CSV table of C-alpha atoms in Angstrom, one decimal:
chain,number,residue,atom,x,y,z
A,280,MET,CA,0.0,0.0,0.0
A,281,ASN,CA,1.6,3.2,-1.1
A,282,THR,CA,1.5,6.6,0.6
A,283,LYS,CA,-1.5,7.9,-1.4
A,284,HIS,CA,-3.5,4.9,-0.4
A,285,ILE,CA,-2.7,5.3,3.2
A,286,THR,CA,-3.6,8.9,3.2
A,287,THR,CA,-6.9,8.2,1.4
A,288,THR,CA,-7.7,5.5,4.0
A,289,ILE,CA,-6.9,7.8,7.0
A,290,ILE,CA,-9.1,10.6,5.5
A,291,LEU,CA,-11.9,8.1,4.9
A,292,LEU,CA,-11.6,6.9,8.4
A,293,PHE,CA,-11.7,10.4,9.9
A,294,LEU,CA,-14.7,11.3,7.8
A,295,SER,CA,-16.6,8.0,8.8
A,296,PHE,CA,-16.1,8.9,12.5
A,297,ALA,CA,-17.5,12.3,12.0
A,298,VAL,CA,-20.5,10.9,10.2
A,299,ALA,CA,-21.1,8.3,13.0
A,300,ILE,CA,-20.8,11.1,15.6
A,301,ASN,CA,-23.3,13.2,13.8
A,302,LEU,CA,-25.8,10.4,13.5
A,303,TYR,CA,-25.5,9.5,17.2
A,304,ILE,CA,-25.9,13.2,18.3
A,305,SER,CA,-28.9,13.7,16.1
A,306,LYS,CA,-30.6,10.8,17.9
A,307,GLU,CA,-29.5,11.8,21.4
A,308,GLN,CA,-32.3,12.2,23.9
A,309,ASN,CA,-32.2,15.4,25.8
A,310,ILE,CA,-33.1,13.7,29.1
A,311,TYR,CA,-29.8,11.9,29.0
A,312,PHE,CA,-28.0,14.6,27.0
A,313,TRP,CA,-28.1,16.9,30.1
A,314,ASP,CA,-26.5,14.2,32.3
A,315,PHE,CA,-23.5,14.1,29.9
A,316,ASN,CA,-22.8,17.7,29.4
A,317,GLY,CA,-20.3,18.4,32.3
A,318,TYR,CA,-17.0,18.1,30.3
A,319,TRP,CA,-18.6,19.7,27.3
A,320,ARG,CA,-19.5,22.9,29.3
A,321,MET,CA,-15.9,22.9,30.8
A,322,TRP,CA,-14.6,22.6,27.2
A,323,GLU,CA,-16.6,25.6,26.0
A,324,ASN,CA,-15.7,27.7,29.2
A,325,PHE,CA,-12.0,26.9,28.7
A,326,HIS,CA,-12.1,27.9,24.9
A,327,SER,CA,-13.9,31.2,25.6
A,328,THR,CA,-11.5,32.1,28.6
A,329,PHE,CA,-8.5,31.1,26.5
A,330,ILE,CA,-9.7,33.4,23.5
A,331,SER,CA,-10.1,36.3,26.0
A,332,SER,CA,-7.1,35.7,28.2
A,333,PRO,CA,-4.7,32.9,27.5
A,334,GLU,CA,-2.8,33.6,30.8
A,335,LYS,CA,-6.0,33.3,32.7
A,336,ALA,CA,-6.9,30.0,30.9
A,337,LYS,CA,-3.5,28.6,31.8
A,338,SER,CA,-3.9,29.6,35.5
A,339,MET,CA,-7.4,28.0,35.5
A,340,VAL,CA,-6.1,24.7,34.3
A,341,LEU,CA,-3.2,24.6,36.7
A,342,ARG,CA,-5.6,25.4,39.7
A,343,SER,CA,-7.9,22.8,38.5
A,344,ILE,CA,-5.2,20.2,38.3
A,345,ASP,CA,-4.2,21.1,41.8
A,346,PHE,CA,-7.6,21.0,43.4
A,347,ASP,CA,-10.3,19.2,41.2
A,348,ASP,CA,-11.1,15.5,40.9
A,349,TYR,CA,-12.3,16.3,37.4
A,350,ASN,CA,-10.0,19.0,36.0
A,351,TYR,CA,-9.8,21.0,32.8
A,352,LEU,CA,-6.8,19.4,31.3
A,353,PRO,CA,-8.4,16.6,29.2
A,354,VAL,CA,-10.7,19.0,27.5
A,355,ALA,CA,-8.2,21.8,27.3
A,356,LEU,CA,-6.1,19.7,25.1
A,357,THR,CA,-8.9,19.3,22.5
A,358,SER,CA,-10.2,22.9,22.7
A,359,PHE,CA,-8.8,24.0,19.3
A,360,PHE,CA,-11.6,21.9,17.7
A,361,LYS,CA,-14.1,24.6,18.9
A,362,ALA,CA,-13.0,26.4,15.7
A,363,LEU,CA,-14.7,23.9,13.4
A,364,PRO,CA,-17.7,25.2,11.6
A,365,LEU,CA,-19.9,22.7,13.4
A,366,PRO,CA,-22.3,22.7,16.3
A,367,SER,CA,-20.5,23.0,19.6
A,368,ARG,CA,-21.4,19.5,20.9
A,369,THR,CA,-20.6,17.9,17.6
A,370,SER,CA,-17.2,19.6,17.6
A,371,TYR,CA,-16.5,18.5,21.2
A,372,ILE,CA,-17.3,14.8,20.7
A,373,ILE,CA,-15.3,14.9,17.4
A,374,SER,CA,-12.4,16.3,19.4
A,375,LEU,CA,-12.5,13.5,21.8
A,376,PHE,CA,-12.4,10.9,19.0
A,377,TYR,CA,-9.5,12.5,17.1
A,378,VAL,CA,-7.4,13.5,20.0
A,379,TYR,CA,-7.8,10.4,22.2
A,380,TYR,CA,-9.8,7.6,20.6
A,381,ILE,CA,-7.9,7.2,17.3
A,382,PRO,CA,-4.5,7.4,18.9
A,383,LEU,CA,-5.5,4.8,21.4
A,384,VAL,CA,-6.8,2.4,18.8
A,385,PHE,CA,-3.5,2.5,16.8
A,386,SER,CA,-1.5,2.3,20.0
A,387,LEU,CA,-3.3,-0.9,21.0
A,388,PHE,CA,-3.1,-2.3,17.5
A,389,TYR,CA,0.6,-1.7,17.5
A,390,LEU,CA,0.9,-3.1,20.9
A,391,ILE,CA,-0.9,-6.3,20.0
A,392,ASN,CA,1.1,-6.7,16.8
A,393,ARG,CA,4.3,-6.1,18.8
A,394,ILE,CA,3.5,-8.8,21.3
A,395,THR,CA,2.0,-11.3,18.8
A,396,PRO,CA,3.3,-10.4,15.2
A,397,LEU,CA,0.7,-10.5,12.7
A,398,LYS,CA,1.9,-11.3,9.0
A,399,GLU,CA,-1.4,-11.8,7.2
A,400,PRO,CA,-3.1,-8.4,6.2
A,401,PHE,CA,-6.5,-10.1,7.0
A,402,GLY,CA,-5.4,-10.9,10.5
A,403,LYS,CA,-4.3,-7.3,11.1
A,404,LEU,CA,-7.5,-5.9,9.7
A,405,VAL,CA,-9.5,-8.2,12.1
A,406,ILE,CA,-7.5,-7.0,15.1
A,407,LEU,CA,-8.0,-3.3,14.0
A,408,LEU,CA,-11.6,-3.7,13.6
A,409,LEU,CA,-12.0,-5.5,17.0
A,410,VAL,CA,-10.0,-2.7,18.8
A,411,SER,CA,-11.7,0.1,17.0
A,412,SER,CA,-15.3,-1.2,17.6
A,413,TYR,CA,-14.8,-2.0,21.3
A,414,VAL,CA,-18.0,-0.6,22.9
A,415,PRO,CA,-16.4,0.5,26.2
A,416,PHE,CA,-14.2,2.9,24.1
A,417,TRP,CA,-17.1,4.2,22.0
A,418,ALA,CA,-19.9,4.5,24.5
A,419,PRO,CA,-18.2,7.0,27.0
A,420,THR,CA,-16.7,9.0,24.2
A,421,LEU,CA,-20.0,9.4,22.4
A,422,ARG,CA,-21.5,10.7,25.6
A,423,GLY,CA,-18.8,13.2,26.1
A,424,TYR,CA,-16.6,11.7,28.6
A,425,PRO,CA,-12.8,12.0,27.9
A,426,ASP,CA,-12.0,8.9,29.8
A,427,LEU,CA,-9.8,7.5,27.1
A,428,CYS,CA,-7.2,10.2,27.8
A,429,GLY,CA,-5.7,8.0,30.6
A,430,LEU,CA,-5.9,4.8,28.6
A,431,LEU,CA,-3.9,6.3,25.8
A,432,PHE,CA,-1.0,7.0,28.2
A,433,ILE,CA,-1.3,3.5,29.7
A,434,ALA,CA,-1.0,2.0,26.4
A,435,LEU,CA,2.1,4.0,25.7
A,436,SER,CA,3.6,2.8,29.1
A,437,VAL,CA,3.0,-0.8,28.1
A,438,LEU,CA,4.6,-0.1,24.7
A,439,ILE,CA,7.8,1.2,26.4
A,440,ILE,CA,7.8,-2.0,28.5
A,441,VAL,CA,7.6,-4.3,25.6
A,442,ARG,CA,10.1,-2.3,23.6
A,443,THR,CA,12.7,-1.6,26.2
A,444,ASP,CA,14.7,-4.0,28.4
A,445,PHE,CA,15.2,-2.4,31.7
A,446,THR,CA,17.4,-5.2,33.1
A,447,PRO,CA,20.9,-4.9,31.5
A,448,LYS,CA,21.6,-1.4,32.6
A,449,ILE,CA,20.2,1.7,34.1
A,450,SER,CA,18.3,3.6,31.4
A,451,ILE,CA,17.5,7.0,32.8
A,452,LYS,CA,15.9,8.4,29.6
A,453,TYR,CA,13.4,5.6,29.2
A,454,ALA,CA,12.7,5.4,32.9
A,455,VAL,CA,11.9,9.0,33.1
A,456,LEU,CA,9.6,8.6,30.0
A,457,LEU,CA,7.9,5.7,31.6
A,458,GLY,CA,7.3,7.6,34.9
A,459,LEU,CA,5.9,10.6,33.2
A,460,CYS,CA,3.6,8.4,31.0
A,461,LEU,CA,2.4,6.7,34.2
A,462,TRP,CA,1.8,10.0,35.9
A,463,ALA,CA,-0.2,11.4,32.9
A,464,PRO,CA,-3.4,9.3,33.5
A,465,PHE,CA,-3.6,10.5,37.2
A,466,VAL,CA,-3.2,14.2,36.1
A,467,MET,CA,-6.0,13.6,33.6
A,468,ARG,CA,-8.4,11.7,35.8
A,469,ARG,CA,-8.0,11.1,39.5
A,470,TRP,CA,-9.4,7.5,39.6
A,471,TYR,CA,-6.7,6.3,37.4
A,472,ALA,CA,-4.5,6.2,40.6
A,473,TYR,CA,-5.7,2.7,41.2
A,474,THR,CA,-4.5,1.6,37.8
A,475,ILE,CA,-1.2,3.2,38.1
A,476,VAL,CA,-0.4,1.5,41.5
A,477,SER,CA,-1.3,-1.9,39.9
A,478,LEU,CA,0.9,-1.1,36.9
A,479,TYR,CA,3.9,-0.4,39.0
A,480,ILE,CA,3.4,-3.9,40.5
A,481,THR,CA,2.8,-5.8,37.3
A,482,LEU,CA,4.9,-4.0,34.6
A,483,PRO,CA,8.3,-4.9,36.1
A,484,LEU,CA,7.3,-8.5,36.2
A,485,LEU,CA,6.1,-8.3,32.6
A,486,ASN,CA,9.4,-6.6,31.4
A,487,TYR,CA,11.6,-9.2,33.2
A,488,TYR,CA,9.6,-12.1,31.7
A,489,LEU,CA,9.6,-10.6,28.2
A,490,PHE,CA,13.3,-10.3,28.0
A,491,ASN,CA,14.6,-12.9,30.4
A,492,ASN,CA,11.8,-15.4,30.7
A,493,ILE,CA,12.1,-17.0,34.1
A,494,LYS,CA,15.9,-17.0,34.5
A,495,PHE,CA,17.0,-15.6,37.8
A,496,ASP,CA,19.7,-12.9,37.6
A,497,LEU,CA,20.3,-10.7,40.7
A,498,LYS,CA,22.2,-8.0,38.6
A,499,LYS,CA,19.3,-7.7,36.1
A,500,ILE,CA,16.7,-7.7,38.9
A,501,THR,CA,18.7,-4.8,40.7
A,502,ASN,CA,18.8,-2.9,37.5
A,503,LEU,CA,15.1,-3.4,37.0
A,504,ILE,CA,14.3,-2.2,40.5
A,505,ILE,CA,16.6,0.9,40.1
A,506,ASN,CA,14.9,1.8,36.8
A,507,PHE,CA,11.4,1.5,38.2
A,508,THR,CA,12.4,3.5,41.2
A,509,ILE,CA,13.5,6.3,38.9
A,510,ALA,CA,10.2,5.9,37.0
A,511,GLY,CA,8.3,6.1,40.2
A,512,SER,CA,10.1,9.2,41.4
A,513,PHE,CA,9.1,10.9,37.9
A,514,SER,CA,5.5,9.9,38.6
A,515,LEU,CA,5.4,11.0,42.2
A,516,LEU,CA,7.3,14.2,42.2
A,517,PRO,CA,5.3,16.0,39.4
A,518,ALA,CA,2.1,14.9,41.3
A,519,ILE,CA,3.4,16.5,44.5
A,520,PHE,CA,4.4,19.6,42.6
A,521,PHE,CA,1.2,20.1,40.5
A,522,GLN,CA,-1.4,18.2,42.5
A,523,LYS,CA,-0.4,18.6,46.2
A,524,ASN,CA,-3.9,19.6,47.3
A,525,LEU,CA,-5.5,16.8,45.4
A,526,LEU,CA,-3.1,14.2,46.8
A,527,GLU,CA,-3.8,15.4,50.4
A,528,ARG,CA,-7.5,15.1,49.8
A,529,VAL,CA,-7.0,11.6,48.2
A,530,LEU,CA,-4.8,10.3,51.0
A,531,SER,CA,-7.3,11.5,53.7
A,532,THR,CA,-10.5,10.3,52.0
A,533,ASN,CA,-12.0,6.9,52.7
A,534,TYR,CA,-13.0,5.9,49.1
A,535,SER,CA,-14.0,2.4,50.0
A,536,ASN,CA,-16.8,3.8,52.2
A,537,ILE,CA,-17.9,6.3,49.5
A,538,TYR,CA,-18.0,3.7,46.8
A,539,SER,CA,-19.5,1.0,49.0
A,540,TYR,CA,-22.9,1.8,47.5
A,541,TYR,CA,-21.6,0.6,44.2
A,542,GLN,CA,-20.1,-2.7,45.3
A,543,SER,CA,-21.6,-6.1,44.9
A,544,GLY,CA,-21.2,-9.2,47.0
A,545,LEU,CA,-18.5,-11.8,46.3
A,546,PHE,CA,-20.8,-14.3,44.6
A,547,THR,CA,-22.5,-11.5,42.6
A,548,SER,CA,-19.2,-10.3,41.4
A,549,MET,CA,-18.0,-13.7,40.4
A,550,GLU,CA,-21.3,-14.2,38.4
A,551,ILE,CA,-20.9,-10.8,36.6
A,552,LEU,CA,-17.1,-11.8,35.9
A,553,LEU,CA,-18.1,-15.2,34.4
């Protein structure tokens, strides 16, 4: 496939998403529409503030990152789509798809192909279709939630792990990059903190297994621990610097008690899982 065909395919893909988004929004029921407008209103507010005073908009985002559970950053990064000659909500939903959804789809496609190389074009097409049609990606995005912003950085973190061997030596550059990629989901959405903690437990094991299988090597394990300590520092330090007030509230809040209403019993959870 030459460059012209690739360009044509990408343009058609972008246009098809725009058509699908317009069809959905045209059928959207107002009774639910107003339940999903929180981030859209933040998007509009940031854009209008940025047009009148870029410095004030910057301060607004930084303060929101420091204090708010749901801050302005995810929608601030997509606000330039407000310039499209389209209805505001349509432009907003399109911005989420083009800035977060499409990069996530191709990141996951590349990740799958990296772990299990696919040689047949048909196999690659099937994987791409499965990833791009995944309902938990589509549903929140069409409703106006920028939830995929964190998943994008998580996918990039896993890509770093499968491409970079952290065991032979101390790799400061990639460790710092990994740390920042794992901090990014938290700065986008507070509840990604649980995922980040679990990734700092599992990603070192995955990295060691991918490049060393189950062979025990103390020096390599030591290098791995040092690299992930560096990565952890570059996840924690920016969080302390930019999100000090949010961290204090997170550490002093009993989320288990708050979320207990949404929890199910053990057997019900197992049934749902199966």
